[in-house]
Short mmCIF file of C-alpha atoms and ligand atoms in Angstrom, two decimals:
data_model
loop_
_atom_site.label_atom_id
_atom_site.label_comp_id
_atom_site.label_asym_id
_atom_site.label_seq_id
_atom_site.Cartn_x
_atom_site.Cartn_y
_atom_site.Cartn_z
CA MET A 741 98.89 97.83 142.26
CA ALA A 742 100.69 98.62 138.97
CA ALA A 743 99.40 101.64 137.01
CA ALA A 744 97.19 100.71 134.05
CA ASP A 745 99.05 100.65 130.73
CA ALA A 746 98.34 103.73 128.61
CA LEU A 747 97.37 101.42 125.74
CA ALA A 748 94.78 99.46 127.74
CA GLY A 749 91.37 99.65 126.12
CA LEU A 750 92.64 101.46 122.99
CA ARG A 751 91.86 100.12 119.54
CA ILE A 752 95.03 99.45 117.58
CA VAL A 753 95.16 98.34 113.96
CA VAL A 754 98.42 96.69 112.86
CA SER A 755 99.38 95.58 109.36
CA ALA A 756 102.02 92.86 108.94
CA GLY A 757 103.69 90.66 106.39
CA PRO A 758 104.07 90.92 102.63
CA THR A 759 101.50 91.37 99.91
CA TYR A 760 101.31 89.12 96.88
CA GLU A 761 100.40 90.70 93.57
CA ASP A 762 99.14 88.05 91.19
CA LEU A 763 100.48 87.88 87.63
CA ASP A 764 98.50 84.81 86.60
CA PRO A 765 96.90 81.85 88.41
CA VAL A 766 100.31 80.45 89.45
CA ARG A 767 102.70 83.41 89.80
CA PHE A 768 102.88 86.54 91.88
CA ILE A 769 105.19 89.40 92.84
CA GLY A 770 105.95 89.25 96.55
CA ASN A 771 108.66 90.16 99.03
CA ARG A 772 110.59 88.62 101.92
CA SER A 773 108.55 89.95 104.83
CA SER A 774 107.84 87.16 107.33
CA GLY A 775 105.34 89.15 109.40
CA LYS A 776 107.46 88.71 112.56
CA MET A 777 107.79 92.44 113.28
CA GLY A 778 104.10 93.25 112.87
CA PHE A 779 102.93 90.13 114.72
CA ALA A 780 105.26 91.01 117.63
CA ILE A 781 103.68 94.48 117.80
CA ALA A 782 100.16 93.06 117.69
CA ALA A 783 101.02 90.53 120.43
CA ALA A 784 102.63 93.16 122.65
CA ALA A 785 99.70 95.57 122.23
CA ALA A 786 97.22 92.81 123.16
CA ARG A 787 99.28 91.90 126.25
CA ARG A 788 99.05 95.55 127.27
CA GLY A 789 95.27 95.45 127.12
CA ALA A 790 94.64 97.01 123.70
CA GLN A 791 91.93 95.74 121.35
CA VAL A 792 94.03 94.71 118.38
CA LEU A 793 93.04 94.15 114.76
CA LEU A 794 95.89 92.51 112.84
CA VAL A 795 95.67 92.70 109.06
CA ALA A 796 98.06 90.04 107.85
CA GLY A 797 99.48 89.35 104.42
CA PRO A 798 100.40 85.75 103.49
CA VAL A 799 102.60 84.54 106.38
CA ALA A 800 103.15 81.29 108.27
CA LEU A 801 102.64 82.64 111.80
CA ALA A 802 100.12 81.77 114.51
CA THR A 803 97.66 84.44 115.59
CA PRO A 804 98.86 86.07 118.83
CA ALA A 805 96.64 85.58 121.90
CA GLY A 806 93.81 88.05 122.19
CA VAL A 807 94.27 89.46 118.67
CA GLN A 808 91.56 89.68 115.99
CA ARG A 809 93.13 88.72 112.65
CA VAL A 810 92.06 89.36 109.08
CA ASP A 811 94.08 87.60 106.36
CA VAL A 812 94.61 89.33 103.02
CA ARG A 813 96.74 88.65 99.94
CA SER A 814 97.15 91.76 97.82
CA ALA A 815 97.92 95.40 98.52
CA ALA A 816 94.39 96.33 97.44
CA GLN A 817 92.89 93.81 99.88
CA MET A 818 95.16 95.06 102.66
CA HIS A 819 94.13 98.64 101.89
CA ASP A 820 90.44 97.76 102.18
CA ALA A 821 90.85 95.68 105.36
CA VAL A 822 92.90 98.36 107.14
CA LEU A 823 90.50 101.16 106.22
CA ALA A 824 87.52 98.99 107.21
CA GLY A 825 89.25 98.66 110.61
CA LEU A 826 88.88 102.39 111.32
CA PRO A 827 88.09 104.18 113.53
CA ALA A 828 91.06 103.30 115.70
CA ASP A 829 93.24 105.10 118.22
CA VAL A 830 96.50 103.91 116.67
CA TYR A 831 97.57 102.48 113.31
CA VAL A 832 100.92 100.74 112.93
CA GLY A 833 101.90 99.96 109.33
CA ALA A 834 104.56 97.25 109.64
CA ALA A 835 103.56 95.43 106.44
CA ALA A 836 105.78 95.42 103.38
CA VAL A 837 103.13 96.52 100.90
CA ALA A 838 103.83 96.24 97.18
CA ASP A 839 104.31 99.65 95.59
CA PHE A 840 103.36 98.25 92.18
CA THR A 841 100.91 95.64 90.97
CA PRO A 842 100.34 94.16 87.48
CA ARG A 843 97.92 96.25 85.42
CA GLN A 844 96.15 93.01 84.49
CA VAL A 845 96.09 89.53 85.98
CA ALA A 846 96.30 86.98 83.15
CA ALA A 847 93.37 84.54 83.22
CA GLY A 848 95.60 81.61 82.23
CA LYS A 849 99.23 80.76 82.93
CA ILE A 850 101.54 83.09 81.00
CA LYS A 851 103.30 80.98 78.35
CA LYS A 852 106.78 81.19 76.89
CA ARG A 853 106.48 81.82 73.17
CA ASP A 854 108.98 80.66 70.54
CA GLY A 855 111.14 83.52 69.31
CA GLU A 856 110.58 85.73 72.39
CA ASP A 857 113.57 86.12 74.69
CA GLY A 858 111.87 88.27 77.29
CA LEU A 859 108.59 89.35 78.81
CA THR A 860 107.54 92.88 79.65
CA LEU A 861 105.18 93.32 82.58
CA GLU A 862 103.13 96.47 82.92
CA LEU A 863 102.84 97.52 86.55
CA VAL A 864 100.74 100.26 88.11
CA ARG A 865 101.09 101.97 91.48
CA THR A 866 99.17 100.59 94.43
CA ARG A 867 97.34 102.89 96.80
CA ASP A 868 99.39 103.99 99.80
CA ILE A 869 97.64 102.56 102.86
CA LEU A 870 99.72 104.52 105.36
CA ALA A 871 99.16 107.87 103.64
CA ASP A 872 95.44 107.13 103.22
CA VAL A 873 95.08 106.28 106.93
CA ALA A 874 96.99 109.45 107.88
CA GLY A 875 94.77 111.57 105.62
CA HIS A 876 91.51 109.84 106.57
CA ALA A 877 88.52 111.71 108.00
CA ARG A 878 88.63 109.22 110.88
CA ARG A 879 92.39 109.50 111.29
CA PRO A 880 93.74 107.57 114.28
CA ARG A 881 95.25 109.75 117.01
CA LEU A 882 98.63 108.28 116.23
CA VAL A 883 99.78 106.89 112.89
CA VAL A 884 103.03 104.91 112.87
CA GLY A 885 104.81 103.89 109.69
CA PHE A 886 107.89 101.82 109.02
CA ALA A 887 110.64 102.59 106.54
CA ALA A 888 112.66 99.74 105.07
CA GLU A 889 115.87 101.23 103.71
CA THR A 890 119.07 99.88 102.22
CA ASP A 891 120.87 103.25 102.47
CA SER A 892 120.42 106.89 103.56
CA VAL A 893 118.18 105.58 106.34
CA ASP A 894 117.92 108.90 108.18
CA SER A 895 117.03 111.14 105.25
CA ASN A 896 114.73 108.60 103.57
CA ALA A 897 112.85 107.92 106.81
CA ARG A 898 112.45 111.61 107.61
CA ALA A 899 111.19 112.22 104.06
CA LYS A 900 108.53 109.49 104.55
CA LEU A 901 107.49 111.03 107.89
CA VAL A 902 106.72 114.32 106.16
CA LYS A 903 105.38 113.01 102.84
CA LYS A 904 102.99 110.46 104.38
CA LYS A 905 102.01 112.86 107.22
CA VAL A 906 102.53 110.27 109.94
CA ASP A 907 103.43 110.81 113.60
CA LEU A 908 106.21 108.25 113.95
CA ILE A 909 108.39 106.40 111.47
CA ALA A 910 110.35 103.34 112.58
CA ALA A 911 113.23 102.89 110.17
CA ASN A 912 115.08 99.64 109.75
CA ARG A 913 117.96 98.72 107.52
CA VAL A 914 117.16 95.89 105.13
CA GLY A 915 119.48 93.71 103.10
CA VAL A 916 121.86 93.08 106.02
CA GLU A 917 122.13 90.16 108.49
CA GLY A 918 120.34 90.54 111.82
CA SER A 919 117.81 93.19 110.94
CA GLY A 920 114.84 93.86 108.70
CA PHE A 921 113.18 91.08 106.73
CA GLU A 922 112.87 87.52 108.12
CA SER A 923 115.29 87.91 111.01
CA ASP A 924 114.15 87.37 114.64
CA ASP A 925 116.07 90.54 115.56
CA ASN A 926 115.93 94.08 114.35
CA ALA A 927 117.32 97.54 115.00
CA LEU A 928 115.05 100.56 114.67
CA VAL A 929 115.51 104.31 114.65
CA VAL A 930 112.18 105.95 115.38
CA TYR A 931 111.71 109.48 114.04
CA TRP A 932 109.10 112.09 114.86
CA ASN A 933 108.80 115.80 114.24
CA GLY A 934 111.66 117.20 116.33
CA GLY A 935 113.13 113.99 117.70
CA GLU A 936 114.42 110.49 117.21
CA GLN A 937 115.34 107.44 119.27
CA ALA A 938 117.35 104.35 118.44
CA LEU A 939 115.91 101.03 119.66
CA GLY A 940 117.98 97.84 119.65
CA PRO A 941 119.49 95.80 118.14
CA ALA A 942 117.19 93.42 120.01
CA PRO A 943 114.67 90.66 119.35
CA LYS A 944 111.60 91.89 117.48
CA THR A 945 109.47 90.78 120.46
CA GLU A 946 111.35 93.23 122.69
CA LEU A 947 111.47 96.06 120.13
CA ALA A 948 107.69 95.80 119.77
CA ASP A 949 107.27 96.79 123.43
CA ARG A 950 109.86 99.60 123.17
CA LEU A 951 108.06 100.97 120.12
CA LEU A 952 104.73 100.79 121.96
CA ASP A 953 106.33 102.69 124.88
CA LEU A 954 107.03 105.53 122.43
CA VAL A 955 103.48 105.28 121.08
CA ALA A 956 102.08 105.50 124.63
CA GLU A 957 104.28 108.52 125.40
CA ARG A 958 103.18 110.38 122.30
CA LEU A 959 99.44 109.71 122.42
O1 PMT B 99 108.01 91.01 108.37
P1 PMT B 99 109.44 90.88 108.85
O2 PMT B 99 110.17 89.76 108.16
O3 PMT B 99 109.52 90.79 110.37
O4 PMT B 99 110.21 92.20 108.43
C1 PMT B 99 109.86 93.41 109.02
C2 PMT B 99 109.83 94.55 107.98
C3 PMT B 99 111.25 94.78 107.46
C4 PMT B 99 108.90 94.19 106.81
C5 PMT B 99 109.27 95.80 108.74
O5 PMT B 99 110.10 96.10 109.83
C6 PMT B 99 109.19 97.01 107.81
O6 PMT B 99 110.14 97.75 107.60
N1 PMT B 99 107.99 97.22 107.23
C7 PMT B 99 107.77 98.24 106.18
C8 PMT B 99 108.33 97.73 104.88
C9 PMT B 99 108.06 98.70 103.74
O7 PMT B 99 107.29 98.39 102.88
O8 PMT B 99 108.66 99.87 103.85
P2 PMT B 99 108.53 101.07 102.78
O9 PMT B 99 109.65 101.98 103.15
O10 PMT B 99 108.47 100.55 101.38
O11 PMT B 99 107.13 101.70 103.13
C10 PMT B 99 107.00 102.76 104.06
C11 PMT B 99 105.68 102.65 104.80
O12 PMT B 99 104.59 102.82 103.89
C12 PMT B 99 105.45 101.33 105.53
O13 PMT B 99 104.81 101.60 106.78
C13 PMT B 99 104.49 100.57 104.59
O14 PMT B 99 103.65 99.69 105.33
C14 PMT B 99 103.70 101.73 104.00
N2 PMT B 99 103.12 101.48 102.67
C15 PMT B 99 103.91 101.34 101.57
C16 PMT B 99 103.34 101.17 100.32
C17 PMT B 99 101.92 101.13 100.23
N3 PMT B 99 101.31 100.94 99.05
N4 PMT B 99 101.16 101.27 101.33
C18 PMT B 99 101.74 101.45 102.54
O15 PMT B 99 101.02 101.57 103.56
#
């Protein structure tokens, strides 16, 4: 008989997809995250016997088998849903959460006005879900973040590992073909205090399992 998977029976919270920050009733600030990476992690964790809560931003993906899903829209809603999902053994933050949100949502559609050739939006910082989970009184045993980088992947990812006080950071290059946003494939470098491991390039479905292998090893 095969040995039980180390993740079997554990509670794992995964965030996935983009957040939409509303400007007015018809416009928002969003990003290109499809949710594929986070959904693949949630699906793989459920296949391995974990109890999975998937907090999903606005995406067009089916809920993986055996996964409990909560849909959210904004960074603030994702923050609340993830923290309401604690306690958990593991948190994986694969969502592309907006760093800034409009200070105010206009009640009506923002109009062009004669004589104005521009529009200034006032944005405020969102709360950092990953850092708040890592600093929480009911901190999961393992907190895993992602880092989406266009350059200096190694130094930026290591800086996020330290600053957000997480256990693992999976860095991916964005803005290039075949990895990061929207693609079915990705390439990750996973960093922890004192080590790192490259995973892929490979389909996100396969990388999800390789990442969970590292999670299981480090629990
Ligand atoms: O969804 P796909 O199309 O499959 O694309 C996958 C992906 C590129 C979105 C994914 O692999 C990825 O990199 N996710 C993190 C994207 C991101 O927002 O990275 P960041 O470097 O800006 O943020 C670092 C970490 O902090 C992330 O774990 C993020 O979830 C978290 N964060 C950021 C801001 C915030 N307010 N709260 C957070 O929790």
